[in-house]
PDB file of C-alpha atoms in Angstrom:
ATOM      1  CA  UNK A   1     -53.801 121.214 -79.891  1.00 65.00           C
ATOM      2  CA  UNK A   2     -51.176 120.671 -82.422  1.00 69.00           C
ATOM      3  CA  UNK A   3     -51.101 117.670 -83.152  1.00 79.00           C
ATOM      4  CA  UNK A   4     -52.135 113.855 -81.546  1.00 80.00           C
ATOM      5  CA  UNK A   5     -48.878 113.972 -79.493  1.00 83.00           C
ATOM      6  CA  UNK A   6     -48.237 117.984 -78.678  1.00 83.00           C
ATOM      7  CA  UNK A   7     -50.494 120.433 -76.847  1.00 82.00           C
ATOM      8  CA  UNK A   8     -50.156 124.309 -75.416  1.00 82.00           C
ATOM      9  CA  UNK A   9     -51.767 125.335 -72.269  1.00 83.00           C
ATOM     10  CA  UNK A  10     -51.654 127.455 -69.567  1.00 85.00           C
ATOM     11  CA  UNK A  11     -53.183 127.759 -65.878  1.00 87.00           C
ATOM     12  CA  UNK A  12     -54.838 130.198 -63.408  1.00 81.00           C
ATOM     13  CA  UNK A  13     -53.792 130.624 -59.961  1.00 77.00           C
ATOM     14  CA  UNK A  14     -57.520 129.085 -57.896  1.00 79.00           C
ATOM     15  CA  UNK A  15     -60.152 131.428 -56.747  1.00 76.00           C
ATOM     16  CA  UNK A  16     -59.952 132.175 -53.397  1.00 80.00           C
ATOM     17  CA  UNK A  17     -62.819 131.867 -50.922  1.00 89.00           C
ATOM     18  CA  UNK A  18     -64.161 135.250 -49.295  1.00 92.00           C
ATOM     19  CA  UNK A  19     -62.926 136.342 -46.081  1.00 93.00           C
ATOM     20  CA  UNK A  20     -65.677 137.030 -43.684  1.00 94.00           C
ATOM     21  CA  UNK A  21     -63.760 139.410 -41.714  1.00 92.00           C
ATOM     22  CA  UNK A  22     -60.031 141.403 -41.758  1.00 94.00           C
ATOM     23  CA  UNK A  23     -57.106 142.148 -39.456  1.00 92.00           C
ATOM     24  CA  UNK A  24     -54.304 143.353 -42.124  1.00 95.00           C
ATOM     25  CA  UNK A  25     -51.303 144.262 -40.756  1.00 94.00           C
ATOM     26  CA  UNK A  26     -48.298 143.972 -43.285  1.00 96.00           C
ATOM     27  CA  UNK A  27     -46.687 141.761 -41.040  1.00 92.00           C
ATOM     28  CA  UNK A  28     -43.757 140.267 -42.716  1.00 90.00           C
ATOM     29  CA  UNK A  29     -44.606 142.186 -46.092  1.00 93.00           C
ATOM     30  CA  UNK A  30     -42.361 140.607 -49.174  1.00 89.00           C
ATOM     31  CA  UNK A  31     -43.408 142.290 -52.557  1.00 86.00           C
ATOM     32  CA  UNK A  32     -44.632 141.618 -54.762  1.00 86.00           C
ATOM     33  CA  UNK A  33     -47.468 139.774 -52.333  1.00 88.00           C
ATOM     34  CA  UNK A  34     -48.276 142.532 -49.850  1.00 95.00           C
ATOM     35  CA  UNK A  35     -50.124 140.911 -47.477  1.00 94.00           C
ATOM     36  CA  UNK A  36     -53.882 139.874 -48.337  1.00 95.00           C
ATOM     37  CA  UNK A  37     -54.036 142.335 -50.430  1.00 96.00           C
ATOM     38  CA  UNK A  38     -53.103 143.131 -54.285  1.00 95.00           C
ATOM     39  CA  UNK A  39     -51.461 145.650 -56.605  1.00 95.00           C
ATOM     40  CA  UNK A  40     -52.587 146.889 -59.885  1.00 94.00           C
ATOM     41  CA  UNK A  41     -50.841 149.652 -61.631  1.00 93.00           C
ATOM     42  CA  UNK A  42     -53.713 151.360 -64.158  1.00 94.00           C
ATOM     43  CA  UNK A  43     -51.199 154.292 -65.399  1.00 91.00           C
ATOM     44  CA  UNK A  44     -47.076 154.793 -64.887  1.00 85.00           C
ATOM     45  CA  UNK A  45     -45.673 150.973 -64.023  1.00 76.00           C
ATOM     46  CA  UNK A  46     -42.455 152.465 -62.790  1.00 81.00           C
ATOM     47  CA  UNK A  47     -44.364 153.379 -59.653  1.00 87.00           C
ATOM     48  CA  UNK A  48     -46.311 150.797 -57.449  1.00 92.00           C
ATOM     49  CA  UNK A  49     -47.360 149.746 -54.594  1.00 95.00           C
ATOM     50  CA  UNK A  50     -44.728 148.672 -51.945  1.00 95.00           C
ATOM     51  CA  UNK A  51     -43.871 147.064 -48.556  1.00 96.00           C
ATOM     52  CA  UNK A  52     -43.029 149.489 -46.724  1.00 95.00           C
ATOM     53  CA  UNK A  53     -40.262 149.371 -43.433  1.00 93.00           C
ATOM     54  CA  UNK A  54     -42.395 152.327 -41.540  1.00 91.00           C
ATOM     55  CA  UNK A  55     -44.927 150.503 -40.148  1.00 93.00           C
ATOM     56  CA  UNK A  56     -47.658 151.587 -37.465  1.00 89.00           C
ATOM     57  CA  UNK A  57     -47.352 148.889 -34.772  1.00 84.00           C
ATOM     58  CA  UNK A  58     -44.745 146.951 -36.010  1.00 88.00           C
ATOM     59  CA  UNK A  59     -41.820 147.065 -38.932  1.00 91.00           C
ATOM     60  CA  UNK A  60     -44.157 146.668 -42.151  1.00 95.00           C
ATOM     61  CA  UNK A  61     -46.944 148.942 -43.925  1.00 97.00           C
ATOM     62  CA  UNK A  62     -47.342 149.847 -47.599  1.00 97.00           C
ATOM     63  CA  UNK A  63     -46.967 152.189 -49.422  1.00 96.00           C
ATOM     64  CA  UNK A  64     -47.253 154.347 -52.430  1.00 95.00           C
ATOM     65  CA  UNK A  65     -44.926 157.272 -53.624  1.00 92.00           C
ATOM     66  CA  UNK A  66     -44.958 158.683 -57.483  1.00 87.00           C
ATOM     67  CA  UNK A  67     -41.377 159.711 -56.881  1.00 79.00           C
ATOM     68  CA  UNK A  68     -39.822 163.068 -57.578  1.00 68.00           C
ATOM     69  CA  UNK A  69     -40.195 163.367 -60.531  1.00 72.00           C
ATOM     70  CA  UNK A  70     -43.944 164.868 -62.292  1.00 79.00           C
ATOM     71  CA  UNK A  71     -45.458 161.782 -64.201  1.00 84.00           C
ATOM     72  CA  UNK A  72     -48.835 160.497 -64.110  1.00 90.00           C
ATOM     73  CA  UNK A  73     -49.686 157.810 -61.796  1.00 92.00           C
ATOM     74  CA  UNK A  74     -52.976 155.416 -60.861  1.00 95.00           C
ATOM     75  CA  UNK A  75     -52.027 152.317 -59.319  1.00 96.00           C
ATOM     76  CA  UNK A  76     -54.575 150.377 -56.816  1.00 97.00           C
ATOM     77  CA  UNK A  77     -54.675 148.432 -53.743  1.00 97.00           C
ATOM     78  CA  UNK A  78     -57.193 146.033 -53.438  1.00 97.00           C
ATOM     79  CA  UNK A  79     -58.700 143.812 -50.702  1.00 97.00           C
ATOM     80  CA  UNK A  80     -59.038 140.050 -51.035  1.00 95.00           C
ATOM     81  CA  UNK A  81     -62.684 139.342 -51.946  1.00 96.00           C
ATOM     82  CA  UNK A  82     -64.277 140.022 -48.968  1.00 97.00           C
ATOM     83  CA  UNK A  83     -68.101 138.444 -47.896  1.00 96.00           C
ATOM     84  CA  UNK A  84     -69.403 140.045 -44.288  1.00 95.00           C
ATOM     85  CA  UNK A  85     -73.020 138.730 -44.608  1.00 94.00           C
ATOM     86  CA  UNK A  86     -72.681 137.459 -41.002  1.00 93.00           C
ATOM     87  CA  UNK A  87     -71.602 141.193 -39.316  1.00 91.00           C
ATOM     88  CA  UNK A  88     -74.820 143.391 -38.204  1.00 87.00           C
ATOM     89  CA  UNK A  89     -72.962 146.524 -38.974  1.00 87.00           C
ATOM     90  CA  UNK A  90     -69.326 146.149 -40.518  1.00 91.00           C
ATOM     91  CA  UNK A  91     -67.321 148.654 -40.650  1.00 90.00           C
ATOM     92  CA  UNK A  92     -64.143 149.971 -42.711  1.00 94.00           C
ATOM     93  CA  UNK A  93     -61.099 150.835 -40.252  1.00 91.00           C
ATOM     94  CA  UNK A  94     -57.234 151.816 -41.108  1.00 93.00           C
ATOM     95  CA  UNK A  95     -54.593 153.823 -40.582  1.00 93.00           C
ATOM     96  CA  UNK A  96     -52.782 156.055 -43.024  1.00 95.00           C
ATOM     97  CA  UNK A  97     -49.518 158.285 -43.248  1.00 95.00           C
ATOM     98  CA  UNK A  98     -48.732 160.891 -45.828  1.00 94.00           C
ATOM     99  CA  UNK A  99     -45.106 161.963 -46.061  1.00 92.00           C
ATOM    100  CA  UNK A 100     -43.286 164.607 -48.214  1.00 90.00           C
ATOM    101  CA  UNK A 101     -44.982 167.349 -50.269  1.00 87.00           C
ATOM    102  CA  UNK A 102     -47.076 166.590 -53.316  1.00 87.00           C
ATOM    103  CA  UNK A 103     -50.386 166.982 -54.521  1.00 88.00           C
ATOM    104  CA  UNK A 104     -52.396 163.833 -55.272  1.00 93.00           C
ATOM    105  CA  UNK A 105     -55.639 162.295 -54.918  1.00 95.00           C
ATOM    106  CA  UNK A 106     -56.142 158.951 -52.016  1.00 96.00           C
ATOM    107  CA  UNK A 107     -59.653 157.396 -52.493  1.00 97.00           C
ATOM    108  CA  UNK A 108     -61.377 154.169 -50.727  1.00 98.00           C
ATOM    109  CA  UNK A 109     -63.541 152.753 -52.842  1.00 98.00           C
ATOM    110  CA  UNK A 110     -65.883 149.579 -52.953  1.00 98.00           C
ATOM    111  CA  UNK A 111     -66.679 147.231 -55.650  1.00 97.00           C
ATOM    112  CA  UNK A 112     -69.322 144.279 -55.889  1.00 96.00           C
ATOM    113  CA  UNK A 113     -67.979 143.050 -59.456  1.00 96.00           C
ATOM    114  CA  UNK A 114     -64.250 143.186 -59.253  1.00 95.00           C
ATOM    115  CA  UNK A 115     -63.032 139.963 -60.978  1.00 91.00           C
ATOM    116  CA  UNK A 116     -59.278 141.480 -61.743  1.00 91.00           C
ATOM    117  CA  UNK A 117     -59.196 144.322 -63.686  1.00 94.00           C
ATOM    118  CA  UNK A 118     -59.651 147.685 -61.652  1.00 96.00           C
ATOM    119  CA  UNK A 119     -60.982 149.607 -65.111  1.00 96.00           C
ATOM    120  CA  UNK A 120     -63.600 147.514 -65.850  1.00 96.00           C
ATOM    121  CA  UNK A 121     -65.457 146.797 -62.293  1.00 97.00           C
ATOM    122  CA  UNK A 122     -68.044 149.829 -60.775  1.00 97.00           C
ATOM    123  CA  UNK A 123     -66.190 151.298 -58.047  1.00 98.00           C
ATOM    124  CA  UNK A 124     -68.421 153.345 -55.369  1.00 97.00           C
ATOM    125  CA  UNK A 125     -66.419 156.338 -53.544  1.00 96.00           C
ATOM    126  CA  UNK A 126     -66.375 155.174 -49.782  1.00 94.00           C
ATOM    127  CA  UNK A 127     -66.610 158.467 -47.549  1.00 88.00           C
ATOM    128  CA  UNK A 128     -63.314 158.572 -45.101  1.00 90.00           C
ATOM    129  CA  UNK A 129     -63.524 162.128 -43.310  1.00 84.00           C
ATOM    130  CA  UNK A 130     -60.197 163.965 -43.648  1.00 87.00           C
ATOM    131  CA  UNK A 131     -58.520 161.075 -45.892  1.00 92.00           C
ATOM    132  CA  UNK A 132     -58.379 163.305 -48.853  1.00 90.00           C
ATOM    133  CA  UNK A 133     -56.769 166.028 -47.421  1.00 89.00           C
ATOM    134  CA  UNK A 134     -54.380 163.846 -45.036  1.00 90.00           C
ATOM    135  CA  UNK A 135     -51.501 165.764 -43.736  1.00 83.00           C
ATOM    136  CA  UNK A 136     -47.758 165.027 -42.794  1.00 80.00           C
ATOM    137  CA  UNK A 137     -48.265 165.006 -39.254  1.00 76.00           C
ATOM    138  CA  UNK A 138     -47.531 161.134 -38.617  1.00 86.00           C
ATOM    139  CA  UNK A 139     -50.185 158.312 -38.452  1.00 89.00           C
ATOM    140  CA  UNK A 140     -53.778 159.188 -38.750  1.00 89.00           C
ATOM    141  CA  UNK A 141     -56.985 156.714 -37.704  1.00 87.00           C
ATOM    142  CA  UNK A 142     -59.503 156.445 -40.202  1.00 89.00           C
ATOM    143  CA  UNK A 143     -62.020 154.262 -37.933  1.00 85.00           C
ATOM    144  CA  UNK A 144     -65.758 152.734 -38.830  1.00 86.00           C
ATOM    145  CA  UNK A 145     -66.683 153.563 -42.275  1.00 90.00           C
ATOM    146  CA  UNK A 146     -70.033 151.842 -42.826  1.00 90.00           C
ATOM    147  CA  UNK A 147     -69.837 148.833 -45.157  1.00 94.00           C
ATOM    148  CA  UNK A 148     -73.765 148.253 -44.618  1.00 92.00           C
ATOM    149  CA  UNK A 149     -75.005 148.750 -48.197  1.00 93.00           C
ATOM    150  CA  UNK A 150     -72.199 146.298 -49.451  1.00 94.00           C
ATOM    151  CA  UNK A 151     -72.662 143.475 -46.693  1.00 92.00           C
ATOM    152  CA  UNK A 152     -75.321 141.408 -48.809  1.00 93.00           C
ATOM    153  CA  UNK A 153     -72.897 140.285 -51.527  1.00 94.00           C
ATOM    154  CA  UNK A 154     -69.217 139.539 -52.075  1.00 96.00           C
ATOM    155  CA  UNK A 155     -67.320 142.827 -52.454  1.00 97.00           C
ATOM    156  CA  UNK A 156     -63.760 144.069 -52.554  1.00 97.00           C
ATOM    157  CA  UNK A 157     -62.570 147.358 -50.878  1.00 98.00           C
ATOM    158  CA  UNK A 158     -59.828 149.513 -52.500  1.00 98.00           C
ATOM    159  CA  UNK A 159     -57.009 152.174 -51.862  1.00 98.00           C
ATOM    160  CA  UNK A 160     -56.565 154.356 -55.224  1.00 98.00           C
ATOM    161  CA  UNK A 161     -53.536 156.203 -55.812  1.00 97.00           C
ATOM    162  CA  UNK A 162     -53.718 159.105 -58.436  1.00 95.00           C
ATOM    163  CA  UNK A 163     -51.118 161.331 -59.306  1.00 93.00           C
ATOM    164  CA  UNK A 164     -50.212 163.670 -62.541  1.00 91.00           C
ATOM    165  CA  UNK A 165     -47.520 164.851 -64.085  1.00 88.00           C
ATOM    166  CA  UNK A 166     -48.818 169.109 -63.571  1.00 88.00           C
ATOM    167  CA  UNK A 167     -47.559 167.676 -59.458  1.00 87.00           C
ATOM    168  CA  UNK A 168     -44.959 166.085 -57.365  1.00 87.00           C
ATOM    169  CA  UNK A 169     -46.025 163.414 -55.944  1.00 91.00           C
ATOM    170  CA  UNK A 170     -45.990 162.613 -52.019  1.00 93.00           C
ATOM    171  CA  UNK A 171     -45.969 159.228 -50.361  1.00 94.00           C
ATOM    172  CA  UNK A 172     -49.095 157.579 -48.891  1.00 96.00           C
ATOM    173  CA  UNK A 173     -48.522 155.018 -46.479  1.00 97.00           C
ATOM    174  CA  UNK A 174     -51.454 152.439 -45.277  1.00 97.00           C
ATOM    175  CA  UNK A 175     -50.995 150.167 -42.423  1.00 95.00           C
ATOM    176  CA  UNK A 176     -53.637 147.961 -39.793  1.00 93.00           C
ATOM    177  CA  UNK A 177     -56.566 147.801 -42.191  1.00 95.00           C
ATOM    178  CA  UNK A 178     -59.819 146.022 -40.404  1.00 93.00           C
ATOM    179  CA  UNK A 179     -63.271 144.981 -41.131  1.00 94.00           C
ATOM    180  CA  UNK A 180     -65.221 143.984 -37.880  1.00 89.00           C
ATOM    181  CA  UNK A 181     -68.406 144.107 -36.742  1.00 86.00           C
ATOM    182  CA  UNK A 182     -69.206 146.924 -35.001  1.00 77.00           C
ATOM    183  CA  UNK A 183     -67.134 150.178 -33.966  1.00 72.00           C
ATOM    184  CA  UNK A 184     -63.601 149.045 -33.417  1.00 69.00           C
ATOM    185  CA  UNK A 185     -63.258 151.629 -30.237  1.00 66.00           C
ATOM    186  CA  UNK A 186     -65.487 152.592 -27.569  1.00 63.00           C
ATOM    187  CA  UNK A 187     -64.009 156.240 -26.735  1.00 67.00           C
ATOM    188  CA  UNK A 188     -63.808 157.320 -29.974  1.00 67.00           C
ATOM    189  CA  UNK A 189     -65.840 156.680 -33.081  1.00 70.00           C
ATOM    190  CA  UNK A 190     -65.782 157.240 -36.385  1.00 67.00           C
ATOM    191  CA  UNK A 191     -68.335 157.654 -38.578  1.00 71.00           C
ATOM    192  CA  UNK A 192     -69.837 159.074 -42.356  1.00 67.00           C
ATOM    193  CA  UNK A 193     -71.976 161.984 -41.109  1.00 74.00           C
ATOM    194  CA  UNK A 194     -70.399 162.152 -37.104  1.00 78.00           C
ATOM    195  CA  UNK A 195     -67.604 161.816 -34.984  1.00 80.00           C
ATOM    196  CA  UNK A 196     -68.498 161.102 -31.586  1.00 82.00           C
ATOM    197  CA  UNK A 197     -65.269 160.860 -29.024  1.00 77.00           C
ATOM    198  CA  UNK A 198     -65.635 160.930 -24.677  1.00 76.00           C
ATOM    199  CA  UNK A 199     -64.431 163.695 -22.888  1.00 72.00           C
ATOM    200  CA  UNK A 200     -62.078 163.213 -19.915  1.00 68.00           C
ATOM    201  CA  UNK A 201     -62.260 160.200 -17.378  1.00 68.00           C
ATOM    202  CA  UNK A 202     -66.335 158.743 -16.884  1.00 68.00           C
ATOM    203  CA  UNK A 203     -67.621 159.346 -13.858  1.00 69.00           C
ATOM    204  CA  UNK A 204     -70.342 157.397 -12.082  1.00 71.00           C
ATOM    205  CA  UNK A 205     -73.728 158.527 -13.625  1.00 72.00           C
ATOM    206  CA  UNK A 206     -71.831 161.358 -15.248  1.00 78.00           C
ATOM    207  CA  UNK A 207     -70.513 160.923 -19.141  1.00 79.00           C
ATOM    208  CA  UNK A 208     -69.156 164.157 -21.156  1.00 81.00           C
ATOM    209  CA  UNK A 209     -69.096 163.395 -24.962  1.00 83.00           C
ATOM    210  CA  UNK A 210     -68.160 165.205 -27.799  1.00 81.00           C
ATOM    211  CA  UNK A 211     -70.323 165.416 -31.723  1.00 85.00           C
ATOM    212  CA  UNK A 212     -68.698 166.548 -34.767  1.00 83.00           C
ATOM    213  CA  UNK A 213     -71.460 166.421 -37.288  1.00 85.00           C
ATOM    214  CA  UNK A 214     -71.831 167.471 -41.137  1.00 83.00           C
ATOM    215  CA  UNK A 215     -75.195 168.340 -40.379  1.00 85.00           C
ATOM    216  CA  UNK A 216     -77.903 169.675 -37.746  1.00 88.00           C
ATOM    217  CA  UNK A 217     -79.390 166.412 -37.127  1.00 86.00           C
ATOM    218  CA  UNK A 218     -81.643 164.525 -34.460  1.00 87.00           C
ATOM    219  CA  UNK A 219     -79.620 161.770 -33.308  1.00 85.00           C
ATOM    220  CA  UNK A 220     -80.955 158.747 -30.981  1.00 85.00           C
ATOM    221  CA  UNK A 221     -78.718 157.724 -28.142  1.00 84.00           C
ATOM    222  CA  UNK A 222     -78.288 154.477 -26.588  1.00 82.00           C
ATOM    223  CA  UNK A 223     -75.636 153.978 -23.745  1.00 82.00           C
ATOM    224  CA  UNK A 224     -74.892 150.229 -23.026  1.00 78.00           C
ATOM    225  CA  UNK A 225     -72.824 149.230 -19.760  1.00 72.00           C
ATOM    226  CA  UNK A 226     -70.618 146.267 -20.468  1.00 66.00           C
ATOM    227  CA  UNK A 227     -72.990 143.724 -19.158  1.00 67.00           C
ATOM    228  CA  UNK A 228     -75.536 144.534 -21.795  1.00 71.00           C
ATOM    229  CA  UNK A 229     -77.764 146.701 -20.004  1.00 76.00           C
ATOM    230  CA  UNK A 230     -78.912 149.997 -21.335  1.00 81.00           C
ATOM    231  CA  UNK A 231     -78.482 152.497 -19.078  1.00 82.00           C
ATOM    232  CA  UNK A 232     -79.442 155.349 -21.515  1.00 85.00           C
ATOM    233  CA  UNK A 233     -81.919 155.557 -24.346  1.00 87.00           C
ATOM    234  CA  UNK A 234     -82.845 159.068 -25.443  1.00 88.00           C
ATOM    235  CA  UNK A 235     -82.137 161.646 -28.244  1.00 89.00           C
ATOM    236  CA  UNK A 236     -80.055 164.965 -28.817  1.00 88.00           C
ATOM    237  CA  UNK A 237     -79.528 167.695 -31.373  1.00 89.00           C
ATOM    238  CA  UNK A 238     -76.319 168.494 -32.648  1.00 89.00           C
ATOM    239  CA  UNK A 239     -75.836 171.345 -34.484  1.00 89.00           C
ATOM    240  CA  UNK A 240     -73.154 171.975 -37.525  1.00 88.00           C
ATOM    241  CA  UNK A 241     -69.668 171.521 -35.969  1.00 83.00           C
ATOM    242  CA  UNK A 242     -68.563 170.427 -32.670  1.00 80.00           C
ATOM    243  CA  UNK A 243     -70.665 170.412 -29.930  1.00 85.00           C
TER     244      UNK A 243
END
């Protein structure tokens, strides 16, 4: 206040109720809003987060590219707060292109005390299998990373983008990003410790399915018909690998 006639001010965009569930597709992407979601640039502001024109299903993604030239690089993309109390078992699920050779690091990460600044909120590595080491051979699904431990309390899920100047840089592209409850697929699912997809055409009585698993483990298996009824309820051991 300056004076009894004169004062300075300024205002703050509301905050914006969680979203209980997501379905992000890019649709009609016009920087700088991209979508539901957010950009921060942490290191190198020449460089940032982008609509993108290569899109998945339709005409619109984002995307990320350091450029050419070697230079450092950390720029986030991060989800609207998101609050999935409701789900019994939501799940992480996206799909991702990498294009041109470069050398940089592409993390998902959660956070339960984002309030807008990336550097100063806890961020918990998600585990995506083969998201790190994504190659160039067009669009990839990432499907049904577990969100369980983060369901209880509003949380916000992020893409991180690091690049340094020792590299060139290549171009990561993220597109259809989803939060549902449940496995978003049926024949093939994704998830932190297995990868469980069906083999050829079911036949009546007869199902061939394939494990990919980090570990020798003792899994339980339930098979439910689309009426609800279980039709199988046992366990198997999977060995390292596929089996």
């Amino acid at each position: 206040i300056y004076n009894n006639s004169t004062w300075t001010f300024s205002t703050v965009a509301p905050i914006a109720p969680p979203v209980n569930s997501l379905n992000e597709t890019f649709t009609g992407c016009l920087a700088p809003a991209l979508g539901s979601f957010t950009q921060t640039s942490e290191l190198g502001n020449a460089q940032t987060w982008r609509c993108s024109t290569f899109g998945h299903n339709d005409a619109n993604a984002v995307s990320m590219n350091g450029g050419i030239t070697l230079a450092d690089n950390t720029d986030w993309l991060v989800s609207p707060t998101m609050n999935v109390s409701a789900m019994a078992n939501p799940m992480l699920s996206f799909w991702a292109k990498k294009r041109f050779a470069g050398t940089t690091t592409k993390e998902v990460l959660v956070s339960s005390n984002y309030t807008g600044d990336v550097t100063t909120a806890t961020w918990t590595p998600i585990t995506i299998t083969g998201f790190a080491a994504i190659d160039t051979n067009g669009w990839n699904a990432f499907n049904n990373a577990s969100l369980m431990a983060y369901k209880a309390a509003n949380f916000h899920v992020a893409f991180k983008y690091t690049a340094t100047a020792a590299n060139p840089s290549d171009e990561l592209t993220i597109d259809d990003v989803t939060i549902t409850d449940g496995p978003v697929s049926t024949s093939s699912v994704q998830l932190e410790n297995m990868n469980v997809s069906v083999l050829g055409t079911a036949n009546d009585g007869v199902l061939t399915i394939a494990i990919d698993s980090k570990s020798t483990s003792n899994y339980a298996v339930r098979i439910i018909d689309v009426l609800g009824n279980t039709i199988y309820n046992g366990a198997i051991q999977a060995s390292i690998g596929k089996n």
